[in-house]
Amino acid sequence: MRAAYNEQMTDLAKLLGEMAGLAGSAMERATQSLLQADLTLAEQVITEYDRIAELSQLAEERAFALLALQAPVAGDLRSVVSGIQIVADVDRMGALALHVAKIARRRHPNHVLPEEVNGYFAEMGRIAVQLGASAKEVLETRDPERAARLREEDEAMDDLHRHLFTVLMDRDWKHGVAAAVDVTLLGRFYERFADHAVEVGRRVIFLVTGKMPTDADAPLHSAQ
């Protein structure tokens, strides 16, 4: 029974890692579709989100089966419940990439972004992809120290998001309300993608240590 449980938990961790990898790849393509007004890439992200949704459902089913059939307690129960919560975070990351692609598709053949903010979104996209890869690594390794560093990676995203608003609020903004709304929404999508990646890291820390961190830089101690 114990061997079967460990094997099922390993399979669940691999599944979650695969989902995080797909979410990161989706955001990478969504960003390119946004910057280049590339309809083909946008459609690819929209179509391939079905795979993330499929894996999300499968991961939930496996996690709930573990609850029902294995009746885990203590640390085992913590692992399963954390897995269920992580499914929701990673699924949301994929959905946010989907939202970016849908805006790019809706504005095609026009570019969504004014040229002056392209650099912001190119860098936000780069950070989002990096965070997706980091979330995948953390899910596969369950390394709490590495998981804690996701908070640091997210700080650059937060800085860019704040700076983006200074551009929008500048009196010289000449692109109209519709463009401002698009930029605001897109900035929020990237920020939330990063936030969910950080949340994955926090949940992995909880899974391993038994303590949900309030400060990702705090020392980590494994629970008994």
JSON list of C-alpha atoms in Angstrom, two decimals:
[
{"chain": "A", "resi": 1, "resn": "MET", "atom": "CA", "xyz": [0.00, 0.00, 0.00]},
{"chain": "A", "resi": 2, "resn": "ARG", "atom": "CA", "xyz": [2.78, 2.41, 0.90]},
{"chain": "A", "resi": 3, "resn": "ALA", "atom": "CA", "xyz": [4.68, 1.71, -2.31]},
{"chain": "A", "resi": 4, "resn": "ALA", "atom": "CA", "xyz": [1.52, 2.26, -4.33]},
{"chain": "A", "resi": 5, "resn": "TYR", "atom": "CA", "xyz": [0.85, 5.56, -2.55]},
{"chain": "A", "resi": 6, "resn": "ASN", "atom": "CA", "xyz": [4.40, 6.82, -3.16]},
{"chain": "A", "resi": 7, "resn": "GLU", "atom": "CA", "xyz": [4.18, 5.88, -6.82]},
{"chain": "A", "resi": 8, "resn": "GLN", "atom": "CA", "xyz": [0.87, 7.70, -7.21]},
{"chain": "A", "resi": 9, "resn": "MET", "atom": "CA", "xyz": [2.24, 10.82, -5.51]},
{"chain": "A", "resi": 10, "resn": "THR", "atom": "CA", "xyz": [5.27, 10.76, -7.79]},
{"chain": "A", "resi": 11, "resn": "ASP", "atom": "CA", "xyz": [2.98, 10.51, -10.82]},
{"chain": "A", "resi": 12, "resn": "LEU", "atom": "CA", "xyz": [0.91, 13.43, -9.53]},
{"chain": "A", "resi": 13, "resn": "ALA", "atom": "CA", "xyz": [4.03, 15.57, -9.05]},
{"chain": "A", "resi": 14, "resn": "LYS", "atom": "CA", "xyz": [5.16, 14.79, -12.61]},
{"chain": "A", "resi": 15, "resn": "LEU", "atom": "CA", "xyz": [1.73, 15.71, -13.92]},
{"chain": "A", "resi": 16, "resn": "LEU", "atom": "CA", "xyz": [1.78, 19.05, -12.11]},
{"chain": "A", "resi": 17, "resn": "GLY", "atom": "CA", "xyz": [5.27, 19.73, -13.42]},
{"chain": "A", "resi": 18, "resn": "GLU", "atom": "CA", "xyz": [4.12, 19.00, -16.96]},
{"chain": "A", "resi": 19, "resn": "MET", "atom": "CA", "xyz": [1.23, 21.42, -16.51]},
{"chain": "A", "resi": 20, "resn": "ALA", "atom": "CA", "xyz": [3.57, 24.17, -15.29]},
{"chain": "A", "resi": 21, "resn": "GLY", "atom": "CA", "xyz": [5.84, 23.60, -18.26]},
{"chain": "A", "resi": 22, "resn": "LEU", "atom": "CA", "xyz": [2.90, 23.87, -20.65]},
{"chain": "A", "resi": 23, "resn": "ALA", "atom": "CA", "xyz": [1.72, 27.07, -18.95]},
{"chain": "A", "resi": 24, "resn": "GLY", "atom": "CA", "xyz": [5.17, 28.62, -19.32]},
{"chain": "A", "resi": 25, "resn": "SER", "atom": "CA", "xyz": [5.36, 27.64, -22.99]},
{"chain": "A", "resi": 26, "resn": "ALA", "atom": "CA", "xyz": [1.86, 29.03, -23.56]},
{"chain": "A", "resi": 27, "resn": "MET", "atom": "CA", "xyz": [2.85, 32.38, -22.06]},
{"chain": "A", "resi": 28, "resn": "GLU", "atom": "CA", "xyz": [5.97, 32.46, -24.21]},
{"chain": "A", "resi": 29, "resn": "ARG", "atom": "CA", "xyz": [3.93, 32.00, -27.39]},
{"chain": "A", "resi": 30, "resn": "ALA", "atom": "CA", "xyz": [1.21, 34.35, -26.17]},
{"chain": "A", "resi": 31, "resn": "THR", "atom": "CA", "xyz": [3.81, 37.07, -25.61]},
{"chain": "A", "resi": 32, "resn": "GLN", "atom": "CA", "xyz": [5.22, 36.60, -29.09]},
{"chain": "A", "resi": 33, "resn": "SER", "atom": "CA", "xyz": [1.73, 36.75, -30.58]},
{"chain": "A", "resi": 34, "resn": "LEU", "atom": "CA", "xyz": [1.15, 39.98, -28.66]},
{"chain": "A", "resi": 35, "resn": "LEU", "atom": "CA", "xyz": [4.41, 41.65, -29.69]},
{"chain": "A", "resi": 36, "resn": "GLN", "atom": "CA", "xyz": [4.31, 40.52, -33.31]},
{"chain": "A", "resi": 37, "resn": "ALA", "atom": "CA", "xyz": [0.54, 40.53, -33.94]},
{"chain": "A", "resi": 38, "resn": "ASP", "atom": "CA", "xyz": [0.97, 36.87, -34.89]},
{"chain": "A", "resi": 39, "resn": "LEU", "atom": "CA", "xyz": [-2.46, 35.30, -35.28]},
{"chain": "A", "resi": 40, "resn": "THR", "atom": "CA", "xyz": [-1.08, 31.79, -35.81]},
{"chain": "A", "resi": 41, "resn": "LEU", "atom": "CA", "xyz": [0.68, 31.81, -32.44]},
{"chain": "A", "resi": 42, "resn": "ALA", "atom": "CA", "xyz": [-2.38, 33.23, -30.72]},
{"chain": "A", "resi": 43, "resn": "GLU", "atom": "CA", "xyz": [-4.58, 30.48, -32.15]},
{"chain": "A", "resi": 44, "resn": "GLN", "atom": "CA", "xyz": [-2.02, 27.88, -31.11]},
{"chain": "A", "resi": 45, "resn": "VAL", "atom": "CA", "xyz": [-2.15, 29.06, -27.48]},
{"chain": "A", "resi": 46, "resn": "ILE", "atom": "CA", "xyz": [-5.94, 29.07, -27.52]},
{"chain": "A", "resi": 47, "resn": "THR", "atom": "CA", "xyz": [-6.14, 25.57, -28.99]},
{"chain": "A", "resi": 48, "resn": "GLU", "atom": "CA", "xyz": [-3.48, 24.06, -26.76]},
{"chain": "A", "resi": 49, "resn": "TYR", "atom": "CA", "xyz": [-5.07, 25.36, -23.57]},
{"chain": "A", "resi": 50, "resn": "ASP", "atom": "CA", "xyz": [-7.38, 22.36, -23.90]},
{"chain": "A", "resi": 51, "resn": "ARG", "atom": "CA", "xyz": [-4.39, 20.17, -23.04]},
{"chain": "A", "resi": 52, "resn": "ILE", "atom": "CA", "xyz": [-3.75, 22.10, -19.82]},
{"chain": "A", "resi": 53, "resn": "ALA", "atom": "CA", "xyz": [-7.44, 21.86, -18.91]},
{"chain": "A", "resi": 54, "resn": "GLU", "atom": "CA", "xyz": [-7.36, 18.11, -19.62]},
{"chain": "A", "resi": 55, "resn": "LEU", "atom": "CA", "xyz": [-4.31, 17.60, -17.41]},
{"chain": "A", "resi": 56, "resn": "SER", "atom": "CA", "xyz": [-5.87, 19.75, -14.71]},
{"chain": "A", "resi": 57, "resn": "GLN", "atom": "CA", "xyz": [-8.92, 17.53, -14.61]},
{"chain": "A", "resi": 58, "resn": "LEU", "atom": "CA", "xyz": [-6.76, 14.40, -14.59]},
{"chain": "A", "resi": 59, "resn": "ALA", "atom": "CA", "xyz": [-4.60, 15.73, -11.74]},
{"chain": "A", "resi": 60, "resn": "GLU", "atom": "CA", "xyz": [-7.65, 16.60, -9.67]},
{"chain": "A", "resi": 61, "resn": "GLU", "atom": "CA", "xyz": [-9.13, 13.17, -10.24]},
{"chain": "A", "resi": 62, "resn": "ARG", "atom": "CA", "xyz": [-5.90, 11.47, -9.16]},
{"chain": "A", "resi": 63, "resn": "ALA", "atom": "CA", "xyz": [-5.59, 13.65, -6.07]},
{"chain": "A", "resi": 64, "resn": "PHE", "atom": "CA", "xyz": [-9.17, 13.00, -4.99]},
{"chain": "A", "resi": 65, "resn": "ALA", "atom": "CA", "xyz": [-8.69, 9.28, -5.64]},
{"chain": "A", "resi": 66, "resn": "LEU", "atom": "CA", "xyz": [-5.73, 9.34, -3.27]},
{"chain": "A", "resi": 67, "resn": "LEU", "atom": "CA", "xyz": [-7.91, 10.95, -0.63]},
{"chain": "A", "resi": 68, "resn": "ALA", "atom": "CA", "xyz": [-10.69, 8.44, -1.11]},
{"chain": "A", "resi": 69, "resn": "LEU", "atom": "CA", "xyz": [-8.69, 5.24, -1.50]},
{"chain": "A", "resi": 70, "resn": "GLN", "atom": "CA", "xyz": [-5.58, 5.81, 0.59]},
{"chain": "A", "resi": 71, "resn": "ALA", "atom": "CA", "xyz": [-7.13, 7.81, 3.48]},
{"chain": "A", "resi": 72, "resn": "PRO", "atom": "CA", "xyz": [-3.87, 9.71, 4.04]},
{"chain": "A", "resi": 73, "resn": "VAL", "atom": "CA", "xyz": [-3.10, 11.38, 7.37]},
{"chain": "A", "resi": 74, "resn": "ALA", "atom": "CA", "xyz": [-0.51, 13.86, 8.68]},
{"chain": "A", "resi": 75, "resn": "GLY", "atom": "CA", "xyz": [2.20, 14.61, 6.11]},
{"chain": "A", "resi": 76, "resn": "ASP", "atom": "CA", "xyz": [0.60, 12.44, 3.45]},
{"chain": "A", "resi": 77, "resn": "LEU", "atom": "CA", "xyz": [-2.66, 14.32, 3.75]},
{"chain": "A", "resi": 78, "resn": "ARG", "atom": "CA", "xyz": [-0.77, 17.59, 3.51]},
{"chain": "A", "resi": 79, "resn": "SER", "atom": "CA", "xyz": [0.85, 16.42, 0.27]},
{"chain": "A", "resi": 80, "resn": "VAL", "atom": "CA", "xyz": [-2.46, 15.49, -1.34]},
{"chain": "A", "resi": 81, "resn": "VAL", "atom": "CA", "xyz": [-4.28, 18.66, -0.28]},
{"chain": "A", "resi": 82, "resn": "SER", "atom": "CA", "xyz": [-1.34, 20.79, -1.45]},
{"chain": "A", "resi": 83, "resn": "GLY", "atom": "CA", "xyz": [-1.46, 18.96, -4.78]},
{"chain": "A", "resi": 84, "resn": "ILE", "atom": "CA", "xyz": [-5.13, 19.83, -5.22]},
{"chain": "A", "resi": 85, "resn": "GLN", "atom": "CA", "xyz": [-4.39, 23.50, -4.50]},
{"chain": "A", "resi": 86, "resn": "ILE", "atom": "CA", "xyz": [-1.43, 23.52, -6.88]},
{"chain": "A", "resi": 87, "resn": "VAL", "atom": "CA", "xyz": [-3.63, 22.17, -9.67]},
{"chain": "A", "resi": 88, "resn": "ALA", "atom": "CA", "xyz": [-5.78, 25.30, -9.38]},
{"chain": "A", "resi": 89, "resn": "ASP", "atom": "CA", "xyz": [-2.76, 27.64, -9.42]},
{"chain": "A", "resi": 90, "resn": "VAL", "atom": "CA", "xyz": [-1.14, 26.04, -12.46]},
{"chain": "A", "resi": 91, "resn": "ASP", "atom": "CA", "xyz": [-4.43, 25.86, -14.32]},
{"chain": "A", "resi": 92, "resn": "ARG", "atom": "CA", "xyz": [-4.87, 29.57, -13.70]},
{"chain": "A", "resi": 93, "resn": "MET", "atom": "CA", "xyz": [-1.41, 30.26, -15.11]},
{"chain": "A", "resi": 94, "resn": "GLY", "atom": "CA", "xyz": [-2.47, 28.56, -18.33]},
{"chain": "A", "resi": 95, "resn": "ALA", "atom": "CA", "xyz": [-5.73, 30.51, -18.37]},
{"chain": "A", "resi": 96, "resn": "LEU", "atom": "CA", "xyz": [-3.86, 33.83, -18.04]},
{"chain": "A", "resi": 97, "resn": "ALA", "atom": "CA", "xyz": [-1.68, 32.96, -21.04]},
{"chain": "A", "resi": 98, "resn": "LEU", "atom": "CA", "xyz": [-4.92, 32.17, -22.85]},
{"chain": "A", "resi": 99, "resn": "HIS", "atom": "CA", "xyz": [-6.30, 35.63, -22.01]},
{"chain": "A", "resi": 100, "resn": "VAL", "atom": "CA", "xyz": [-3.20, 37.29, -23.48]},
{"chain": "A", "resi": 101, "resn": "ALA", "atom": "CA", "xyz": [-3.57, 35.29, -26.70]},
{"chain": "A", "resi": 102, "resn": "LYS", "atom": "CA", "xyz": [-7.26, 36.15, -26.97]},
{"chain": "A", "resi": 103, "resn": "ILE", "atom": "CA", "xyz": [-6.53, 39.87, -26.79]},
{"chain": "A", "resi": 104, "resn": "ALA", "atom": "CA", "xyz": [-3.88, 39.48, -29.50]},
{"chain": "A", "resi": 105, "resn": "ARG", "atom": "CA", "xyz": [-6.39, 37.62, -31.66]},
{"chain": "A", "resi": 106, "resn": "ARG", "atom": "CA", "xyz": [-9.16, 40.13, -31.07]},
{"chain": "A", "resi": 107, "resn": "ARG", "atom": "CA", "xyz": [-7.02, 43.08, -32.20]},
{"chain": "A", "resi": 108, "resn": "HIS", "atom": "CA", "xyz": [-5.45, 41.29, -35.17]},
{"chain": "A", "resi": 109, "resn": "PRO", "atom": "CA", "xyz": [-4.24, 42.42, -37.72]},
{"chain": "A", "resi": 110, "resn": "ASN", "atom": "CA", "xyz": [-3.47, 45.48, -35.58]},
{"chain": "A", "resi": 111, "resn": "HIS", "atom": "CA", "xyz": [-0.88, 45.45, -32.85]},
{"chain": "A", "resi": 112, "resn": "VAL", "atom": "CA", "xyz": [-2.39, 45.58, -29.39]},
{"chain": "A", "resi": 113, "resn": "LEU", "atom": "CA", "xyz": [0.48, 47.47, -27.78]},
{"chain": "A", "resi": 114, "resn": "PRO", "atom": "CA", "xyz": [1.71, 50.98, -28.47]},
{"chain": "A", "resi": 115, "resn": "GLU", "atom": "CA", "xyz": [5.38, 50.81, -29.39]},
{"chain": "A", "resi": 116, "resn": "GLU", "atom": "CA", "xyz": [6.47, 52.62, -26.24]},
{"chain": "A", "resi": 117, "resn": "VAL", "atom": "CA", "xyz": [5.31, 49.75, -23.98]},
{"chain": "A", "resi": 118, "resn": "ASN", "atom": "CA", "xyz": [6.61, 46.87, -26.11]},
{"chain": "A", "resi": 119, "resn": "GLY", "atom": "CA", "xyz": [9.78, 46.69, -24.05]},
{"chain": "A", "resi": 120, "resn": "TYR", "atom": "CA", "xyz": [7.82, 46.35, -20.82]},
{"chain": "A", "resi": 121, "resn": "PHE", "atom": "CA", "xyz": [5.83, 43.40, -22.12]},
{"chain": "A", "resi": 122, "resn": "ALA", "atom": "CA", "xyz": [8.83, 41.71, -23.72]},
{"chain": "A", "resi": 123, "resn": "GLU", "atom": "CA", "xyz": [10.52, 41.73, -20.31]},
{"chain": "A", "resi": 124, "resn": "MET", "atom": "CA", "xyz": [7.35, 40.76, -18.43]},
{"chain": "A", "resi": 125, "resn": "GLY", "atom": "CA", "xyz": [6.95, 37.87, -20.82]},
{"chain": "A", "resi": 126, "resn": "ARG", "atom": "CA", "xyz": [10.54, 36.78, -20.26]},
{"chain": "A", "resi": 127, "resn": "ILE", "atom": "CA", "xyz": [10.08, 36.83, -16.48]},
{"chain": "A", "resi": 128, "resn": "ALA", "atom": "CA", "xyz": [6.77, 34.96, -16.72]},
{"chain": "A", "resi": 129, "resn": "VAL", "atom": "CA", "xyz": [8.36, 32.21, -18.81]},
{"chain": "A", "resi": 130, "resn": "GLN", "atom": "CA", "xyz": [11.24, 31.99, -16.33]},
{"chain": "A", "resi": 131, "resn": "LEU", "atom": "CA", "xyz": [8.79, 31.71, -13.43]},
{"chain": "A", "resi": 132, "resn": "GLY", "atom": "CA", "xyz": [6.88, 28.98, -15.27]},
{"chain": "A", "resi": 133, "resn": "ALA", "atom": "CA", "xyz": [10.10, 27.03, -15.71]},
{"chain": "A", "resi": 134, "resn": "SER", "atom": "CA", "xyz": [11.01, 27.61, -12.06]},
{"chain": "A", "resi": 135, "resn": "ALA", "atom": "CA", "xyz": [7.59, 26.40, -10.91]},
{"chain": "A", "resi": 136, "resn": "LYS", "atom": "CA", "xyz": [8.05, 23.25, -13.01]},
{"chain": "A", "resi": 137, "resn": "GLU", "atom": "CA", "xyz": [11.48, 22.66, -11.46]},
{"chain": "A", "resi": 138, "resn": "VAL", "atom": "CA", "xyz": [10.16, 23.17, -7.94]},
{"chain": "A", "resi": 139, "resn": "LEU", "atom": "CA", "xyz": [7.25, 20.79, -8.49]},
{"chain": "A", "resi": 140, "resn": "GLU", "atom": "CA", "xyz": [9.60, 18.11, -9.78]},
{"chain": "A", "resi": 141, "resn": "THR", "atom": "CA", "xyz": [12.34, 18.52, -7.16]},
{"chain": "A", "resi": 142, "resn": "ARG", "atom": "CA", "xyz": [10.26, 19.65, -4.15]},
{"chain": "A", "resi": 143, "resn": "ASP", "atom": "CA", "xyz": [13.22, 21.77, -3.10]},
{"chain": "A", "resi": 144, "resn": "PRO", "atom": "CA", "xyz": [11.91, 24.29, -0.53]},
{"chain": "A", "resi": 145, "resn": "GLU", "atom": "CA", "xyz": [14.95, 26.57, -0.82]},
{"chain": "A", "resi": 146, "resn": "ARG", "atom": "CA", "xyz": [14.47, 26.80, -4.58]},
{"chain": "A", "resi": 147, "resn": "ALA", "atom": "CA", "xyz": [10.74, 27.32, -4.04]},
{"chain": "A", "resi": 148, "resn": "ALA", "atom": "CA", "xyz": [11.45, 30.27, -1.75]},
{"chain": "A", "resi": 149, "resn": "ARG", "atom": "CA", "xyz": [13.47, 31.98, -4.47]},
{"chain": "A", "resi": 150, "resn": "LEU", "atom": "CA", "xyz": [10.40, 32.30, -6.70]},
{"chain": "A", "resi": 151, "resn": "ARG", "atom": "CA", "xyz": [9.41, 35.29, -4.56]},
{"chain": "A", "resi": 152, "resn": "GLU", "atom": "CA", "xyz": [12.65, 37.02, -5.54]},
{"chain": "A", "resi": 153, "resn": "GLU", "atom": "CA", "xyz": [12.07, 36.33, -9.22]},
{"chain": "A", "resi": 154, "resn": "ASP", "atom": "CA", "xyz": [8.60, 37.82, -8.90]},
{"chain": "A", "resi": 155, "resn": "GLU", "atom": "CA", "xyz": [9.93, 41.14, -7.57]},
{"chain": "A", "resi": 156, "resn": "ALA", "atom": "CA", "xyz": [11.14, 42.13, -11.04]},
{"chain": "A", "resi": 157, "resn": "MET", "atom": "CA", "xyz": [7.63, 41.52, -12.40]},
{"chain": "A", "resi": 158, "resn": "ASP", "atom": "CA", "xyz": [6.11, 43.69, -9.69]},
{"chain": "A", "resi": 159, "resn": "ASP", "atom": "CA", "xyz": [8.56, 46.50, -10.49]},
{"chain": "A", "resi": 160, "resn": "LEU", "atom": "CA", "xyz": [7.71, 46.39, -14.19]},
{"chain": "A", "resi": 161, "resn": "HIS", "atom": "CA", "xyz": [4.00, 46.37, -13.43]},
{"chain": "A", "resi": 162, "resn": "ARG", "atom": "CA", "xyz": [4.34, 49.48, -11.26]},
{"chain": "A", "resi": 163, "resn": "HIS", "atom": "CA", "xyz": [6.44, 51.28, -13.86]},
{"chain": "A", "resi": 164, "resn": "LEU", "atom": "CA", "xyz": [3.92, 50.44, -16.55]},
{"chain": "A", "resi": 165, "resn": "PHE", "atom": "CA", "xyz": [1.31, 52.48, -14.69]},
{"chain": "A", "resi": 166, "resn": "THR", "atom": "CA", "xyz": [3.56, 55.54, -14.75]},
{"chain": "A", "resi": 167, "resn": "VAL", "atom": "CA", "xyz": [3.48, 55.33, -18.55]},
{"chain": "A", "resi": 168, "resn": "LEU", "atom": "CA", "xyz": [-0.31, 55.01, -18.59]},
{"chain": "A", "resi": 169, "resn": "MET", "atom": "CA", "xyz": [-0.76, 57.94, -16.22]},
{"chain": "A", "resi": 170, "resn": "ASP", "atom": "CA", "xyz": [1.61, 60.22, -18.10]},
{"chain": "A", "resi": 171, "resn": "ARG", "atom": "CA", "xyz": [-0.11, 63.26, -19.55]},
{"chain": "A", "resi": 172, "resn": "ASP", "atom": "CA", "xyz": [1.64, 62.57, -22.85]},
{"chain": "A", "resi": 173, "resn": "TRP", "atom": "CA", "xyz": [-0.23, 59.28, -23.32]},
{"chain": "A", "resi": 174, "resn": "LYS", "atom": "CA", "xyz": [-1.79, 59.69, -26.77]},
{"chain": "A", "resi": 175, "resn": "HIS", "atom": "CA", "xyz": [-3.15, 56.24, -27.58]},
{"chain": "A", "resi": 176, "resn": "GLY", "atom": "CA", "xyz": [-6.66, 56.60, -26.23]},
{"chain": "A", "resi": 177, "resn": "VAL", "atom": "CA", "xyz": [-8.79, 54.79, -23.69]},
{"chain": "A", "resi": 178, "resn": "ALA", "atom": "CA", "xyz": [-9.09, 51.46, -25.53]},
{"chain": "A", "resi": 179, "resn": "ALA", "atom": "CA", "xyz": [-5.31, 51.02, -25.69]},
{"chain": "A", "resi": 180, "resn": "ALA", "atom": "CA", "xyz": [-4.99, 52.02, -22.03]},
{"chain": "A", "resi": 181, "resn": "VAL", "atom": "CA", "xyz": [-7.56, 49.40, -21.06]},
{"chain": "A", "resi": 182, "resn": "ASP", "atom": "CA", "xyz": [-5.76, 46.70, -23.07]},
{"chain": "A", "resi": 183, "resn": "VAL", "atom": "CA", "xyz": [-2.40, 47.59, -21.52]},
{"chain": "A", "resi": 184, "resn": "THR", "atom": "CA", "xyz": [-3.90, 47.62, -18.02]},
{"chain": "A", "resi": 185, "resn": "LEU", "atom": "CA", "xyz": [-5.54, 44.22, -18.48]},
{"chain": "A", "resi": 186, "resn": "LEU", "atom": "CA", "xyz": [-2.46, 42.67, -20.03]},
{"chain": "A", "resi": 187, "resn": "GLY", "atom": "CA", "xyz": [-0.22, 44.00, -17.28]},
{"chain": "A", "resi": 188, "resn": "ARG", "atom": "CA", "xyz": [-2.55, 42.47, -14.74]},
{"chain": "A", "resi": 189, "resn": "PHE", "atom": "CA", "xyz": [-2.49, 39.10, -16.54]},
{"chain": "A", "resi": 190, "resn": "TYR", "atom": "CA", "xyz": [1.30, 38.94, -16.40]},
{"chain": "A", "resi": 191, "resn": "GLU", "atom": "CA", "xyz": [1.39, 40.03, -12.77]},
{"chain": "A", "resi": 192, "resn": "ARG", "atom": "CA", "xyz": [-1.16, 37.37, -11.78]},
{"chain": "A", "resi": 193, "resn": "PHE", "atom": "CA", "xyz": [0.70, 34.68, -13.75]},
{"chain": "A", "resi": 194, "resn": "ALA", "atom": "CA", "xyz": [3.77, 35.47, -11.67]},
{"chain": "A", "resi": 195, "resn": "ASP", "atom": "CA", "xyz": [1.74, 35.54, -8.45]},
{"chain": "A", "resi": 196, "resn": "HIS", "atom": "CA", "xyz": [0.38, 32.05, -9.12]},
{"chain": "A", "resi": 197, "resn": "ALA", "atom": "CA", "xyz": [3.89, 30.74, -9.80]},
{"chain": "A", "resi": 198, "resn": "VAL", "atom": "CA", "xyz": [4.99, 32.17, -6.45]},
{"chain": "A", "resi": 199, "resn": "GLU", "atom": "CA", "xyz": [1.97, 30.54, -4.82]},
{"chain": "A", "resi": 200, "resn": "VAL", "atom": "CA", "xyz": [3.05, 27.19, -6.25]},
{"chain": "A", "resi": 201, "resn": "GLY", "atom": "CA", "xyz": [6.39, 27.73, -4.54]},
{"chain": "A", "resi": 202, "resn": "ARG", "atom": "CA", "xyz": [4.70, 28.57, -1.24]},
{"chain": "A", "resi": 203, "resn": "ARG", "atom": "CA", "xyz": [2.57, 25.45, -1.41]},
{"chain": "A", "resi": 204, "resn": "VAL", "atom": "CA", "xyz": [5.61, 23.28, -2.12]},
{"chain": "A", "resi": 205, "resn": "ILE", "atom": "CA", "xyz": [7.29, 24.77, 0.93]},
{"chain": "A", "resi": 206, "resn": "PHE", "atom": "CA", "xyz": [4.21, 23.89, 2.97]},
{"chain": "A", "resi": 207, "resn": "LEU", "atom": "CA", "xyz": [4.12, 20.42, 1.48]},
{"chain": "A", "resi": 208, "resn": "VAL", "atom": "CA", "xyz": [7.74, 19.75, 2.49]},
{"chain": "A", "resi": 209, "resn": "THR", "atom": "CA", "xyz": [8.03, 21.65, 5.78]},
{"chain": "A", "resi": 210, "resn": "GLY", "atom": "CA", "xyz": [4.48, 21.72, 7.13]},
{"chain": "A", "resi": 211, "resn": "LYS", "atom": "CA", "xyz": [4.64, 25.50, 7.45]},
{"chain": "A", "resi": 212, "resn": "MET", "atom": "CA", "xyz": [3.09, 27.97, 5.02]},
{"chain": "A", "resi": 213, "resn": "PRO", "atom": "CA", "xyz": [5.63, 30.78, 4.67]},
{"chain": "A", "resi": 214, "resn": "THR", "atom": "CA", "xyz": [4.62, 34.38, 5.25]},
{"chain": "A", "resi": 215, "resn": "ASP", "atom": "CA", "xyz": [8.06, 35.55, 4.15]},
{"chain": "A", "resi": 216, "resn": "ALA", "atom": "CA", "xyz": [9.79, 33.51, 1.42]},
{"chain": "A", "resi": 217, "resn": "ASP", "atom": "CA", "xyz": [13.19, 34.56, 2.73]},
{"chain": "A", "resi": 218, "resn": "ALA", "atom": "CA", "xyz": [12.59, 33.09, 6.17]},
{"chain": "A", "resi": 219, "resn": "PRO", "atom": "CA", "xyz": [14.71, 30.07, 7.17]},
{"chain": "A", "resi": 220, "resn": "LEU", "atom": "CA", "xyz": [13.11, 26.76, 6.30]},
{"chain": "A", "resi": 221, "resn": "HIS", "atom": "CA", "xyz": [12.90, 23.80, 8.68]},
{"chain": "A", "resi": 222, "resn": "SER", "atom": "CA", "xyz": [11.43, 20.44, 7.78]},
{"chain": "A", "resi": 223, "resn": "ALA", "atom": "CA", "xyz": [8.48, 19.28, 9.84]},
{"chain": "A", "resi": 224, "resn": "GLN", "atom": "CA", "xyz": [8.67, 15.97, 11.61]}
]
